[in-house]
Amino acid sequence: MQKIKQVTLFYEISQALNEHLDLKKSLYKVLDILSSSMEMDRGTVSILNPLRNEISIEVAHSLSPSTIERVKYKLGEGITGRVIQTGKPVTIPKISEEPDFLDRTAARKKGKGIKELSFICVPIKRGKQVIGALSVDCVYEKSNPLKEGQKLLSVVATMIAQHVVNLETIRREKEQLRDENKRLRGELENKYRITNIVGNSNKMREVYQMISQVCKSNATVLIRGESGTGKELVANSVHYNSHRAKSPFVKVNCAAIPANLIESELFGHEKGAFTGAIKQKLGKFELAHKGTIFLDEIGSIGLDVQANLLRVLQEKEFERVGGQRTLKVDVRIVAATNKNLELAVEEGTFRGDLYYRLNVFPIYMPPLRERKTDILLLSDYFLEKYAKENDKEIKRFSTPAIDMLMAYHWPGNVRELENCIERSVLLCDGGVVHSYHLPPTLQTGTESDTLPELSMEDAVASLEREMIVDALKNTRGNITMAAQVLKTTVRKFSYKAKRYGIHYSHYR
Ligand SMILES: Nc1ncnc2c1ncn2[C@@H]1O[C@H](COP(=O)(O)OP(=O)(O)OP(=O)(O)O)[C@@H](O)[C@H]1O
Ligand SMILES: [Mg+2]
């Protein structure tokens, strides 16, 4: 077979393998491709059941389901049994001359006028362990290069094995994570309902622990953390797990309200208090009476409002803008910020006394890059959510896509991950989200907002450069080993390193 034809064949097979979550469907497709490109009569994938030492046909081209069901081999029995037992491929040029050929499936007619068949059978291995065999029949021809067919089939068998392993690993990992999340939630649900927060990492467990410690009290809670880490979810959780759950939960985004209106927004105003105040208005504090007020982005309020806020925190009392009467409220305060309040205090833009009042019980939300184990779980959660929302049957991520999600540093945290999965669901038109459905920022691993438009050449060059530097770091500047790590030759490695101006001696 010509090289180019072979490459096309492998490409089609790898696509077929990635297309379905269902291993059987993928394998049928692979056999279809083999049959149309190898002039192969019949293809079979057999799998060994290691417990019973029995070999059964997993999928077979042009065999009836009942035959597939019926036919079983013992380990070592027949050609397939031998291949699986020894782990060595077998090629039989003419099956009519082979006494070991059992033809259990009785699919091959004998007699005059029927063409002589050749049979190639190669093992499917996971590491050293043989898990099954792939075999094909092809019409015997003297000129037919069977050795080449055997080689080609061995490559296909490797691809299948890799796929089986990948599917299994992903399935197992997911199951473990799901179970763990369920168990954890179940555990907490007995006492508290931590709803809609996904994550099993130790850092998130600490967060759940903190929520459960503080929610039942009336203590002020300050939620800290980078943008997109889930601060609002935590605020919700604190309220809905408190005794105030049935009373109002009032949210105020302090950054979204113009400075001149925030005071009236929080404390309300009397009719005629200022131009535009055509009637009395209740403030958020009054509306939150008996419940919780969530002051989001508290770092962005001005100093004059800070003074009034401090008074509410200390005395639980305030006046409406333009009003004389002092109002008393029973409100629990939860605040959030992604700003460095300590620095703001030092710089004089945030009152120290207010800071101490707020910082009674801080909960720190860890950035996503510090809890990589949550990435897969969150990705799955969002995949399910958006697939449902968009009425799509998307079941999983391809292995390269998972690698990419795991490798990225997520400067925008969970919000960025959520957007990224939503986008990939929109782009995806099959059952699997592939790496090319993910945004370009993940492909190069550079920060989203600082990323200049890269050409393909530049992106490849930067990736190559990164890989070379990494390999040199890991091998302490040993070029031979570094080249090995990258599965390339020393000659190519040094050529590229030189091109990128990388000096080995820096890594020794
Ligand atoms: N642990 C999580 N599980 C599920 N969804 C999450 C989690 N963390 C964040 N999200 C989702 O990510 C998005 C951003 O979260 P959220 O609005 O709570 O972030 P934030 O910390 O308040 O960010 P900002 O500081 O920018 O306001 C939301 O859609 C939220 O539902
Ligand atoms: Mg927020």
Coordinates of N, CA and C and ligand atoms in Angstrom, one line a residue, residues 231-232 294 296-297 336 415, ligand 2:
K231 N -17.7 33.1 44.2 CA -18.0 33.8 45.4 C -19.5 34.0 45.6
E232 N -20.2 34.3 44.5 CA -21.7 34.5 44.7 C -22.4 33.2 45.1
F294 N -26.5 40.7 50.6 CA -25.2 40.3 50.0 C -24.6 41.5 49.3
D296 N -22.0 42.6 47.1 CA -21.0 42.1 46.2 C -20.1 43.3 45.8
E297 N -18.8 43.0 45.5 CA -17.8 44.0 45.1 C -17.8 45.1 46.1
A336 N -18.6 40.4 49.5 CA -17.6 39.7 48.6 C -16.7 40.7 47.9
R415 N -15.7 30.8 35.8 CA -16.5 31.5 34.9 C -15.9 31.3 33.5
Ligands
MG2 MG -19.5 37.9 41.8

